[in-house]
Amino acid sequence: MKPEEKGRKSPTPTRKAQAAQQAEAAFAQLAPNAADVARRLVVMHWFNEKVIAAFLPEGTSEEEQKAVAAAITALPFVEAVPQGHAYQRLTRQGLLGRYQEERAEELKAACKAAAEALMKRWEDDDATALEIVYCYLVADEYKEAQNRLHELLERFLERQDWERCKDLYAVLTEAEALSFAKPLPRTSDYYLLRGTARGAQGKFLQALKDFDKALERQPTLAWAVAQRGQVHARMGHEDAALADMARAAFMKRQVVDALAAKGSLNHLVEAYQRDPAAFPQAKQEGLSKLAESLGAVGEMARLEGRDEEALAYYQRALTLVPDLAWVYASRGALYMNQERVEEALAETNRALELNPNYAWALTNRARIYRFLNRDEEAMADLNRAIELEPKMSGAWAERGEIHRKHGRLDEALEDLTQALRLNSLNAWAAARRGQVLKAKGCYLDALAEMHRAIALSSRDHAWAYATRGELHVYFENWSDALSDFNRAIELEPDNAEAIADRAQVYLELERYEEALADFTWLIERHPELPWAFIQRGRAYLGLQRYEEALADLNQALERSADDPEALSIRGRTYYQMGRHDEALADLDRAIALDPQDDLALATRAEVHLSKGEHEAALADLDAVLTLRPDDDWSLYRRALAHWALGQAAQAETDMSAAIEKARKHYTEDPKDWPNTLNLALYEFVVGRPEEAERLYRQALAEGASTPQIRQALSDLEEFLASRPERERGKELCALLREAR
């Protein structure tokens, strides 16, 4: 009954008859097919276009279906409802009173057709499901009716939706009230439904009797026991309520999920915790299965990341049965995920006191020991866990990680591979295996493994993205590397390693301002690191902020006086400032410390060229090209030295080789702007200014950065200083200067 109908008197037979007579008069005004449908719709609580179409002869056009629907919904006693339309209550009651005697078979057939129509395009909403059950009941389709009723009853009980159970029982009683409908057999489902409906109405004693009748017919019907417990709880019979819920848990664990989520179970456990002596009946029934089920509810919450809810259910489980080892172990795992390490260790130790052969708890304790750098104890636990459960992927993975941590890469690879054999979806093992492969120099395999690990993982880990970013750096996949480092930093904003790696990528991409920001962040937190000052010095050098570069490089050398990289970059800075003698002093020291430092050798060659010391420049460039035989820039610089010494043949050979290598790279990657700009210079040097201009314009139009353009202009101006007769050179300088 709708709220607004409460307190109204039931319609009198006279009023019903009058309403039916008025409806019949309205039907008489309809077309015959519409009137026929309208009379059959009386049996329905509501109807829509699908139901109307089901009542029309097969083959009726869509246009005619719409016309019939429009005619019926326009009747004065038809009202809109959420599901479509319905006859007003008084009219429907009056017509049903007449038709159930006159048109019984017709109404049965109509209900069967309606049920089939609703089933075809059913969106699984409760209202439609209830109407389908009603239709099958009216049509005497008992098997379908019982099946649908059972499914709906289970659904509503799983939600602990007593109001919907009451609606379902109302549908059943209304169908059975029709004179031509046969009642359903009084099965356990019937009494379970009626008991729940009566409980919803506050008729608790009658509800208890119904649940008892349900259990007489099916003694293992868990829902009947559970609902009886719910009614006892509503009546304040807490001991009897908890006893019934404990019994239901033995029959069907899923019942506990519903009782915990929407029922009174949590309140009952709290009452038990306050005064266990008040629950003798529940204790006699046995609480172990109920405790296990509550623990399982907590475990599901843990796996779904609902930590506080999980902890509450673990505590309820342990309140009922204090010696559940697996609940302590699970609570320990949750604490570990929260980095509550001491609590995690205490819980896991308690689990192992209760069950020393609990392999999962041993593995979890090993994880805690590893976190605490107690690796020997971790290894002992893992060896024992693997002995007990040789197919436990997590134990193999943990042991592999400890081997990796101590540099035992072969043993690590073997254990992690075994972990993945046992569970190919173990994302953590795949990621750690990727780290091992990287450490062994198997970079392509490592990258593939990190792709796999990140794709498999349900949770993003900063270290996994950082590792993959480092592998992208190795393959010079700069944009992919930057994406991974950004994700790692998003996950862990204080991840110094990822920030340092990202800064290096920014340097490679000549994004110096962003590199400066990252290196400054590192220096503020780690001022003891010479490396950070060196790299920030490189960024300042790229921005031609020479004094700041010198300040950082001096800071680095104060911390590490013989750092060859710091000396090399400071030498480069002095060179670009025109302080050649200081540059040579630093570069000589850097090369003495590291004779294979190709950057220092190349820079010293530049200094010698600037000072006109061409023989010395040749010696350094020969050394560079021994180390980097494909370096087209060093070939170009050596060609200049040969020309200065009058060695035209050697100069032309070097120049041809430089152009060949630069063109090859240009073919492979025309958007490598430093290479494209260098190739433009080479083409100009050998007398092809038109090709040089084309290449310069391409780079300027398609994305060369300001620092790259500035460097290209400097290189061209340097060459023109020794070849002032090249008129086209001035035009090209103007082109670059305008775009700078």
XYZ file of C-alpha atoms in Angstrom:
740
model
C 0.000 0.000 0.000
C 1.314 3.439 -0.910
C 1.877 5.857 2.025
C -0.937 8.108 0.830
C -3.354 5.132 0.887
C -2.781 4.281 4.561
C -5.930 4.687 6.615
C -8.246 4.519 3.605
C -11.124 2.090 3.600
C -11.039 -0.693 1.017
C -13.168 0.089 -2.035
C -16.718 -1.257 -1.744
C -17.996 -3.827 -4.264
C -20.329 -1.166 -5.642
C -17.496 1.263 -6.354
C -15.453 -1.510 -7.968
C -18.394 -2.493 -10.170
C -18.927 1.124 -11.219
C -15.254 1.529 -12.091
C -15.336 -1.699 -14.110
C -18.453 -0.563 -15.971
C -16.856 2.769 -16.864
C -13.729 0.985 -18.072
C -15.771 -1.358 -20.245
C -17.483 1.636 -21.804
C -14.067 3.119 -22.593
C -12.867 -0.199 -24.075
C -15.922 -0.229 -26.352
C -14.692 3.010 -27.940
C -11.368 1.416 -28.911
C -10.557 -0.463 -32.080
C -11.239 -4.198 -31.615
C -7.547 -5.181 -31.403
C -6.814 -2.400 -28.897
C -9.852 -3.325 -26.788
C -8.789 -6.968 -26.728
C -5.300 -6.019 -25.507
C -6.705 -3.558 -22.958
C -8.885 -6.256 -21.364
C -5.960 -8.656 -21.031
C -3.724 -5.987 -19.516
C -6.016 -5.936 -16.483
C -4.138 -8.881 -14.994
C -0.821 -6.956 -14.977
C 0.351 -4.605 -12.219
C 1.951 -2.470 -14.922
C 2.707 -2.741 -18.618
C 4.909 -1.246 -21.311
C 5.182 -1.390 -25.090
C 6.894 -4.807 -24.953
C 3.938 -6.303 -23.083
C 1.412 -4.681 -25.417
C 3.308 -6.055 -28.437
C 3.250 -9.548 -26.867
C -0.563 -9.375 -26.628
C -1.006 -8.515 -30.325
C -1.076 -11.148 -33.090
C 2.304 -12.141 -34.486
C 3.218 -10.041 -37.514
C 1.501 -6.872 -36.302
C 3.378 -3.911 -37.747
C 5.382 -1.604 -35.542
C 3.159 1.292 -36.570
C 0.028 -0.566 -35.437
C 1.710 -1.566 -32.164
C 2.418 2.093 -31.440
C -1.157 3.058 -32.311
C -2.584 0.464 -29.900
C -0.187 1.573 -27.151
C -1.132 5.220 -27.685
C -4.858 4.429 -27.523
C -4.555 2.411 -24.307
C -2.252 4.836 -22.473
C -4.690 7.664 -23.337
C -7.524 5.997 -21.381
C -8.613 8.156 -18.408
C -7.933 5.441 -15.815
C -4.374 4.687 -17.058
C -1.537 6.411 -15.190
C 2.211 6.648 -15.711
C 4.444 4.610 -13.390
C 8.255 4.138 -13.357
C 8.012 0.887 -15.333
C 5.605 2.266 -17.986
C 1.852 2.529 -17.341
C -0.742 0.931 -15.076
C -4.493 0.856 -14.517
C -5.693 2.802 -11.515
C -6.126 0.518 -8.513
C -9.930 0.746 -8.284
C -10.418 0.084 -11.996
C -8.040 -2.874 -11.979
C -9.734 -4.442 -8.946
C -13.177 -4.015 -10.477
C -12.181 -5.512 -13.832
C -10.271 -8.393 -12.221
C -13.299 -9.230 -10.093
C -15.301 -9.645 -13.276
C -12.690 -11.172 -15.599
C -11.292 -13.850 -13.296
C -14.584 -15.687 -13.725
C -15.312 -14.731 -17.339
C -11.833 -14.737 -18.889
C -9.687 -17.028 -16.717
C -7.898 -18.865 -19.528
C -7.430 -15.659 -21.484
C -5.760 -13.986 -18.497
C -3.509 -17.003 -17.887
C -2.381 -16.920 -21.514
C -1.821 -13.168 -21.257
C 0.403 -13.594 -18.191
C 2.469 -16.280 -19.878
C 2.980 -14.053 -22.943
C 3.870 -11.090 -20.718
C 6.416 -13.126 -18.738
C 8.111 -14.292 -21.929
C 8.157 -10.748 -23.333
C 9.676 -9.318 -20.153
C 12.267 -12.101 -20.004
C 13.527 -11.343 -23.531
C 14.745 -7.839 -22.739
C 15.062 -8.000 -19.004
C 17.567 -5.578 -17.479
C 17.467 -7.401 -14.136
C 15.704 -4.679 -12.162
C 13.716 -5.768 -9.124
C 10.340 -4.477 -10.318
C 10.497 -6.457 -13.563
C 11.729 -9.552 -11.746
C 8.774 -9.375 -9.348
C 6.313 -8.992 -12.215
C 7.800 -12.002 -14.015
C 7.307 -14.170 -10.903
C 3.733 -12.914 -10.609
C 2.997 -13.681 -14.267
C 4.356 -17.232 -14.033
C 2.280 -17.825 -10.886
C -0.920 -16.613 -12.556
C -0.182 -18.665 -15.688
C 0.227 -21.866 -13.613
C 3.839 -22.157 -14.830
C 4.875 -23.616 -11.493
C 8.380 -24.755 -12.359
C 9.352 -21.358 -13.751
C 7.564 -19.596 -10.908
C 9.386 -21.619 -8.252
C 12.763 -21.144 -9.943
C 12.293 -17.385 -10.274
C 10.965 -17.069 -6.754
C 13.965 -18.963 -5.382
C 16.424 -16.783 -7.316
C 14.762 -13.564 -6.168
C 14.531 -14.711 -2.581
C 18.275 -15.522 -2.591
C 19.064 -12.149 -4.135
C 17.028 -10.183 -1.612
C 18.386 -12.158 1.331
C 21.976 -11.641 0.173
C 21.204 -7.921 0.291
C 19.245 -8.376 3.538
C 16.469 -6.443 1.815
C 13.491 -7.370 3.961
C 11.222 -4.862 2.218
C 11.769 -6.534 -1.139
C 11.060 -9.913 0.467
C 7.802 -8.418 1.688
C 7.039 -7.245 -1.877
C 7.766 -10.725 -3.222
C 5.437 -12.313 -0.688
C 2.740 -9.763 -1.598
C 3.080 -10.773 -5.263
C 2.699 -14.417 -4.293
C -0.394 -13.869 -2.147
C -2.025 -11.658 -4.775
C -1.524 -14.283 -7.482
C -2.886 -17.030 -5.267
C -5.936 -14.879 -4.428
C -7.152 -15.090 -8.037
C -9.916 -17.664 -8.278
C -8.361 -19.484 -11.224
C -4.762 -19.579 -9.919
C -3.467 -22.613 -8.063
C -1.389 -22.095 -4.916
C 2.273 -23.004 -4.905
C 3.320 -26.012 -2.847
C 4.237 -25.001 0.712
C 7.971 -25.596 0.343
C 10.836 -24.418 2.520
C 11.233 -21.392 0.213
C 7.594 -20.443 0.809
C 7.948 -20.438 4.584
C 11.337 -18.709 4.417
C 9.773 -15.956 2.296
C 6.693 -15.618 4.483
C 8.797 -15.582 7.635
C 11.017 -12.800 6.298
C 7.984 -10.802 5.140
C 6.381 -11.181 8.558
C 9.650 -10.161 10.194
C 9.651 -7.010 8.048
C 6.123 -6.302 9.345
C 7.247 -6.738 12.960
C 5.300 -10.008 13.376
C 8.265 -11.694 15.023
C 6.580 -14.682 16.695
C 4.794 -15.654 13.474
C 8.070 -15.201 11.591
C 9.870 -17.578 13.966
C 7.181 -20.218 13.414
C 7.580 -19.868 9.645
C 11.359 -20.292 9.820
C 10.866 -23.411 11.937
C 8.465 -24.781 9.302
C 11.031 -24.053 6.582
C 13.646 -25.979 8.553
C 11.278 -28.904 9.106
C 11.144 -29.262 5.321
C 14.854 -28.527 4.713
C 16.971 -28.782 7.885
C 20.104 -27.446 6.122
C 18.477 -24.274 4.788
C 21.085 -21.769 5.963
C 19.026 -18.696 5.143
C 16.150 -19.872 7.343
C 18.528 -20.265 10.280
C 20.165 -16.910 9.535
C 16.847 -15.062 9.229
C 15.631 -16.674 12.415
C 18.769 -15.295 14.035
C 18.000 -11.859 12.631
C 14.493 -11.966 14.112
C 15.905 -13.083 17.464
C 18.281 -10.114 17.302
C 15.392 -7.733 16.621
C 13.584 -9.217 19.597
C 16.658 -8.674 21.801
C 17.445 -12.401 22.123
C 21.174 -11.917 21.483
C 22.366 -15.368 22.598
C 19.804 -17.180 20.435
C 20.580 -14.823 17.546
C 24.338 -15.459 17.645
C 23.733 -19.212 18.037
C 21.592 -19.243 14.884
C 24.137 -17.220 12.929
C 26.908 -19.578 14.027
C 24.821 -22.533 12.860
C 24.088 -20.813 9.530
C 27.819 -20.240 8.999
C 28.409 -23.997 9.199
C 25.795 -24.506 6.488
C 26.754 -21.737 4.044
C 29.641 -19.302 4.486
C 28.199 -16.713 2.079
C 25.347 -16.133 4.521
C 27.846 -14.512 6.875
C 28.809 -11.939 4.231
C 25.221 -10.680 4.169
C 24.764 -10.785 7.936
C 28.002 -8.861 8.420
C 27.349 -6.267 5.718
C 23.670 -5.498 6.362
C 22.532 -7.575 9.325
C 23.036 -7.465 13.073
C 26.022 -9.833 13.257
C 28.635 -7.162 13.949
C 26.583 -5.804 16.847
C 26.196 -9.308 18.282
C 29.947 -9.984 18.153
C 30.611 -6.702 19.955
C 28.097 -7.736 22.626
C 29.844 -11.094 22.925
C 33.195 -9.339 23.342
C 31.779 -7.283 26.225
C 30.268 -10.289 28.047
C 31.001 -13.791 26.668
C 29.220 -15.359 29.650
C 25.904 -14.028 28.334
C 26.107 -16.320 25.297
C 25.980 -19.946 26.554
C 23.743 -21.123 23.703
C 26.035 -19.595 21.084
C 29.092 -21.216 22.659
C 27.366 -24.570 22.709
C 26.483 -24.202 19.033
C 30.173 -23.637 18.236
C 31.628 -20.381 16.949
C 34.579 -21.624 14.893
C 32.878 -21.579 11.499
C 31.362 -18.184 12.153
C 34.778 -16.852 13.157
C 36.356 -18.349 10.024
C 33.671 -16.698 7.914
C 34.150 -13.323 9.564
C 37.872 -13.673 8.970
C 37.142 -14.414 5.308
C 35.046 -11.236 5.075
C 38.031 -9.377 6.491
C 40.400 -11.037 4.037
C 38.268 -9.960 1.088
C 38.268 -6.414 2.442
C 42.091 -6.532 2.757
C 42.527 -7.716 -0.821
C 40.245 -4.918 -2.019
C 42.205 -2.292 -0.065
C 39.551 -1.625 2.603
C 42.039 -1.833 5.459
C 39.999 -0.481 8.363
C 37.076 -2.722 7.513
C 39.417 -5.704 7.249
C 40.925 -5.000 10.666
C 37.463 -4.773 12.210
C 36.459 -8.180 10.839
C 39.744 -9.795 11.849
C 39.131 -8.558 15.383
C 35.570 -9.927 15.363
C 36.848 -13.300 14.191
C 39.468 -13.403 16.935
C 36.908 -12.293 19.509
C 34.939 -15.466 18.810
C 37.937 -17.805 18.377
C 41.261 -16.364 19.627
C 43.548 -19.037 18.107
C 42.935 -18.625 14.360
C 46.497 -18.629 13.020
C 45.603 -17.507 9.521
C 43.742 -14.435 10.788
C 46.850 -13.293 12.697
C 48.921 -13.911 9.552
C 46.522 -11.901 7.389
C 46.449 -9.067 9.888
C 50.244 -9.131 9.846
C 50.239 -8.879 6.040
C 47.900 -5.888 6.242
C 50.111 -4.167 8.822
C 53.129 -4.781 6.581
C 51.379 -3.127 3.651
C 50.814 -0.142 5.945
C 54.521 -0.256 6.948
C 53.576 -0.926 10.570
C 56.519 -3.275 10.675
C 56.767 -4.125 14.368
C 53.047 -4.863 14.582
C 53.289 -6.962 11.421
C 56.111 -9.006 12.919
C 54.249 -9.524 16.205
C 51.100 -10.725 14.412
C 53.034 -13.076 12.140
C 55.014 -14.482 15.054
C 51.713 -15.185 16.830
C 50.437 -17.018 13.747
C 53.560 -19.177 13.698
C 53.312 -19.901 17.417
C 49.865 -21.339 16.725
C 50.967 -23.148 13.550
C 54.763 -23.511 13.114
C 54.302 -25.171 9.701
C 52.243 -22.355 8.194
C 54.156 -21.735 4.943
C 52.311 -18.537 3.990
C 53.070 -16.998 7.384
C 56.728 -18.034 7.059
C 56.881 -16.288 3.688
C 55.277 -13.159 5.122
C 57.680 -13.119 8.060
C 60.576 -13.456 5.614
C 59.272 -10.381 3.802
C 59.257 -8.484 7.089
C 62.778 -9.677 7.938
C 63.967 -8.560 4.480
C 62.492 -5.122 5.102
C 64.398 -5.016 8.408
C 67.631 -6.205 6.694
C 67.540 -9.410 8.737
C 68.268 -11.438 5.631
C 69.678 -14.565 7.257
C 66.480 -15.026 9.254
C 64.481 -14.336 6.101
C 66.383 -17.027 4.188
C 65.783 -19.548 6.966
C 62.031 -18.884 6.856
C 61.924 -19.080 3.061
C 63.868 -22.332 2.905
C 61.418 -23.800 5.417
C 58.394 -22.443 3.529
C 59.613 -23.939 0.244
C 60.266 -27.246 1.976
C 56.674 -27.241 3.291
C 55.014 -25.842 0.143
C 57.277 -26.327 -2.905
C 54.636 -24.827 -5.198
C 54.293 -21.516 -3.364
C 55.320 -18.932 -5.957
C 55.652 -16.123 -3.421
C 58.283 -17.947 -1.372
C 60.475 -18.566 -4.440
C 60.089 -14.919 -5.460
C 61.049 -13.650 -2.000
C 64.113 -15.871 -1.894
C 65.089 -14.708 -5.367
C 64.857 -11.106 -4.220
C 67.218 -11.745 -1.304
C 69.704 -13.396 -3.685
C 69.415 -10.331 -5.973
C 69.923 -7.980 -3.062
C 73.214 -9.727 -2.222
C 74.435 -9.859 -5.828
C 73.867 -13.599 -6.289
C 72.345 -13.020 -9.694
C 72.363 -16.594 -11.015
C 70.613 -17.913 -7.897
C 68.192 -14.990 -8.023
C 67.341 -15.650 -11.654
C 66.771 -19.343 -10.955
C 64.406 -18.682 -8.031
C 62.460 -15.915 -9.767
C 62.085 -18.028 -12.902
C 60.707 -20.855 -10.748
C 58.280 -18.420 -9.104
C 56.947 -17.490 -12.535
C 56.717 -21.128 -13.617
C 54.448 -21.711 -10.631
C 52.450 -18.530 -11.193
C 52.914 -16.758 -14.505
C 50.757 -13.879 -13.217
C 53.099 -13.044 -10.328
C 53.781 -9.439 -11.303
C 56.169 -8.781 -8.414
C 58.338 -11.784 -9.371
C 58.358 -10.645 -13.009
C 59.501 -7.153 -12.012
C 62.275 -8.453 -9.770
C 63.345 -10.847 -12.522
C 63.520 -7.849 -14.842
C 65.883 -6.168 -12.380
C 68.089 -9.270 -12.297
C 68.230 -9.443 -16.096
C 69.167 -5.751 -16.172
C 71.960 -6.350 -13.657
C 73.246 -9.221 -15.819
C 73.333 -6.961 -18.896
C 70.413 -8.697 -20.662
C 68.751 -5.374 -21.368
C 66.275 -6.374 -24.069
C 65.006 -9.333 -22.022
C 64.872 -7.108 -18.957
C 62.765 -4.516 -20.771
C 60.345 -7.197 -21.983
C 60.031 -8.535 -18.430
C 59.336 -5.073 -17.015
C 56.642 -4.499 -19.644
C 55.076 -7.793 -18.579
C 55.326 -7.025 -14.865
C 53.733 -3.593 -15.126
C 50.937 -4.909 -17.346
C 50.193 -7.711 -14.865
C 50.328 -5.682 -11.682
C 47.080 -4.535 -10.101
C 49.056 -1.907 -8.212
C 51.644 0.505 -9.589
C 55.072 0.438 -7.911
C 57.497 3.345 -8.268
C 60.545 1.076 -8.369
C 59.103 -0.934 -11.268
C 58.512 2.194 -13.378
C 61.940 3.544 -12.436
C 63.602 0.287 -13.489
C 61.811 0.297 -16.826
C 62.739 3.944 -17.276
C 66.424 3.083 -16.776
C 66.128 0.416 -19.473
C 64.517 2.925 -21.839
C 67.506 5.202 -21.169
C 69.863 2.394 -22.189
C 68.018 2.093 -25.519
C 67.787 5.916 -25.794
C 63.970 5.782 -25.786
C 63.925 9.195 -24.157
C 60.194 9.932 -24.276
C 59.321 6.497 -22.857
C 61.971 6.911 -20.171
C 60.590 10.305 -19.217
C 57.047 8.907 -19.019
C 58.162 6.113 -16.682
C 60.200 8.388 -14.419
C 57.271 10.811 -14.220
C 54.987 7.957 -13.137
C 57.511 6.758 -10.546
C 57.745 10.275 -9.101
C 53.964 10.649 -9.141
C 53.763 7.490 -7.008
C 56.675 8.508 -4.749
C 57.277 12.273 -4.895
C 60.468 11.942 -2.808
C 62.022 9.177 -4.932
C 65.509 10.664 -5.299
C 66.753 8.028 -7.746
C 63.838 8.568 -10.125
C 64.257 12.350 -9.917
C 67.982 12.010 -10.655
C 67.249 9.748 -13.614
C 64.613 12.142 -14.935
C 67.056 15.029 -14.647
C 69.556 13.085 -16.762
C 66.886 12.510 -19.421
C 66.107 16.242 -19.419
C 69.818 16.877 -20.051
C 69.802 14.455 -22.980
C 66.723 16.205 -24.392
C 68.381 19.608 -23.794
C 65.472 20.620 -21.550
C 67.877 22.413 -19.275
C 65.448 24.411 -17.141
C 63.590 21.242 -16.111
C 66.908 19.506 -15.474
C 67.934 22.432 -13.250
C 64.762 22.090 -11.178
C 65.355 18.385 -10.564
C 69.061 18.752 -9.758
C 68.302 21.647 -7.413
C 65.776 19.442 -5.584
C 68.466 16.771 -5.215
C 71.124 19.207 -4.000
C 68.789 20.692 -1.385
C 68.273 17.211 0.068
C 71.685 15.683 -0.647
C 74.273 18.496 -0.632
C 77.017 15.947 0.016
C 76.771 14.485 -3.506
C 79.406 15.826 -5.972
C 77.537 14.162 -8.835
C 74.458 16.384 -8.396
C 76.598 19.552 -8.566
C 78.381 18.237 -11.673
C 75.119 17.549 -13.491
C 73.571 20.866 -12.513
C 76.755 22.452 -13.780
C 76.133 20.719 -17.114
C 72.606 22.174 -17.198
C 73.924 25.688 -16.495
C 76.528 25.169 -19.216
C 73.790 24.203 -21.672
C 72.019 27.476 -20.822
C 75.335 29.393 -21.199
C 75.062 30.494 -17.562
C 78.787 30.044 -17.152
C 79.380 31.604 -13.741
C 76.694 29.434 -12.138
C 78.119 26.391 -13.919
C 81.584 27.196 -12.523
C 80.172 27.644 -9.018
C 78.574 24.189 -9.091
C 81.637 22.511 -10.582
C 83.842 24.139 -7.954
C 81.489 22.796 -5.274
C 81.803 19.317 -6.777
C 85.605 19.513 -6.823
C 85.676 20.681 -3.204
C 83.898 17.438 -2.347
C 85.937 15.280 -4.740
C 89.109 16.983 -5.950
C 90.063 14.341 -8.508
C 86.692 13.770 -10.141
C 87.534 13.518 -13.870
C 83.984 14.338 -14.979
C 83.897 17.540 -12.920
C 87.307 18.563 -14.313
C 86.231 17.750 -17.863
C 83.019 19.787 -17.667
C 84.733 22.693 -15.911
C 87.334 22.597 -18.672
C 84.526 22.777 -21.227
C 83.006 25.720 -19.341
C 86.321 27.599 -19.300
C 86.710 26.915 -23.023
C 83.267 28.359 -23.828
C 84.136 31.395 -21.696
C 87.328 31.886 -23.742
C 89.589 31.092 -20.755
C 91.726 28.649 -22.726
C 94.667 28.212 -20.376
C 92.409 27.335 -17.430
C 90.475 25.023 -19.721
C 93.659 23.184 -20.749
C 94.755 22.825 -17.129
C 91.488 21.126 -16.154
C 91.343 18.983 -19.290
C 94.940 17.808 -18.887
C 94.146 16.699 -15.326
C 90.909 14.980 -16.403
C 92.681 13.034 -19.166
C 95.543 12.092 -16.858
C 92.982 10.621 -14.453
C 91.008 8.928 -17.242
C 92.824 8.570 -20.588
C 89.653 7.093 -22.123
C 87.569 10.218 -21.418
C 86.469 10.969 -24.970
C 84.576 14.118 -23.929
C 87.681 15.612 -22.324
C 89.811 14.665 -25.347
C 87.307 16.210 -27.768
C 87.075 19.399 -25.708
C 90.867 19.697 -25.466
C 91.031 19.311 -29.249
C 88.591 22.264 -29.530
C 90.827 24.351 -27.273
C 93.904 23.492 -29.357
C 92.040 24.396 -32.556
C 90.984 27.737 -31.056
C 94.606 28.456 -30.135
C 95.876 27.415 -33.574
C 97.658 24.364 -32.138
C 96.617 22.099 -34.991
C 99.114 19.285 -34.444
C 98.019 18.919 -30.827
C 94.378 19.050 -31.944
C 95.035 16.255 -34.480
C 96.543 14.054 -31.774
C 93.515 14.477 -29.533
C 91.040 13.947 -32.389
C 92.865 10.780 -33.432
C 92.412 9.525 -29.869
C 88.713 10.453 -29.882
C 88.104 8.654 -33.183
C 89.859 5.570 -31.867
C 87.291 5.546 -29.074
C 84.356 6.749 -31.241
C 85.057 5.816 -34.871
C 81.545 6.846 -36.007
C 81.731 10.346 -34.546
C 81.050 12.577 -37.567
C 81.690 15.790 -35.571
C 85.223 14.721 -34.639
C 85.847 13.794 -38.284
C 84.729 17.301 -39.277
C 86.966 18.911 -36.658
C 89.908 16.785 -37.764
C 89.256 17.853 -41.364
C 89.552 21.496 -40.262
C 92.885 20.718 -38.587
C 94.158 19.001 -41.746
C 93.127 21.994 -43.873
C 94.883 24.368 -41.488
C 98.049 22.281 -41.878
C 97.704 22.216 -45.673
C 96.815 18.507 -45.742
C 93.986 18.800 -48.263
C 93.710 15.101 -49.173
C 93.362 14.003 -45.541
C 90.902 16.845 -44.922
C 88.695 15.820 -47.871
C 88.756 12.180 -46.741
C 87.626 13.122 -43.242
C 85.012 15.527 -44.583
C 83.537 12.908 -46.923
C 83.399 10.394 -44.065
C 81.691 12.925 -41.789
C 79.033 13.700 -44.418
C 78.453 10.006 -45.151
C 77.857 9.195 -41.488
C 75.638 12.239 -40.895
C 73.569 11.514 -44.018
C 73.090 7.897 -42.949
C 71.830 9.022 -39.564
C 69.625 11.666 -41.212
C 67.995 8.962 -43.346
C 67.282 6.906 -40.220
C 66.070 9.839 -38.103
C 65.482 13.124 -39.957
C 64.170 14.726 -36.748
C 67.426 14.345 -34.809
C 67.974 18.097 -35.026
C 71.590 18.265 -33.782
C 72.554 15.813 -36.530
C 70.471 17.664 -39.152
C 72.055 20.994 -38.219
C 75.555 19.473 -38.289
C 74.847 17.960 -41.712
C 73.751 21.407 -42.957
C 77.098 22.818 -41.800
C 79.041 20.024 -43.520
C 77.149 20.585 -46.773
C 77.997 24.282 -46.610
C 81.660 23.562 -45.869
C 82.019 21.404 -49.005
C 80.328 24.012 -51.214
C 76.662 22.980 -51.317
C 74.946 26.034 -49.768
C 71.511 25.245 -51.285
C 71.394 21.838 -49.551
C 72.684 23.467 -46.376
C 69.876 26.034 -46.482
C 67.255 23.313 -47.055
C 68.448 21.394 -44.019
C 68.633 24.506 -41.841
C 65.098 25.527 -42.830
C 63.758 22.031 -42.144
C 65.219 22.015 -38.644
C 63.934 25.530 -37.914
C 60.431 24.761 -39.204
C 59.963 21.360 -37.595
C 61.139 21.699 -34.039
C 64.820 22.406 -33.360
C 65.191 23.944 -29.894
C 66.642 27.372 -29.128
C 69.863 25.919 -27.614
C 70.316 23.734 -30.699
C 69.846 26.693 -33.043
C 72.198 28.814 -30.941
C 74.896 26.124 -31.149
C 74.402 25.739 -34.914
C 74.864 29.501 -35.362
C 78.039 29.435 -33.252
C 79.462 26.554 -35.309
C 78.711 28.303 -38.605
C 80.167 31.613 -37.416
C 83.322 29.853 -36.234
C 83.830 28.311 -39.685
C 83.150 31.616 -41.464
C 85.757 33.345 -39.301
C 88.376 31.406 -41.262
C 86.481 31.619 -44.595
C 85.171 35.207 -44.819
C 84.800 34.969 -48.599
C 81.736 32.719 -48.318
C 78.959 35.241 -49.041
C 76.087 32.736 -48.642
C 77.334 32.074 -45.149
C 76.196 35.513 -43.992
C 72.686 34.812 -45.293
C 72.561 31.501 -43.441
C 73.807 33.158 -40.259
C 71.024 35.724 -40.590
C 68.499 32.901 -41.027
C 69.685 31.171 -37.846
C 70.024 34.415 -35.918
C 66.427 35.374 -36.702
C 65.105 32.011 -35.445
C 67.318 31.889 -32.345
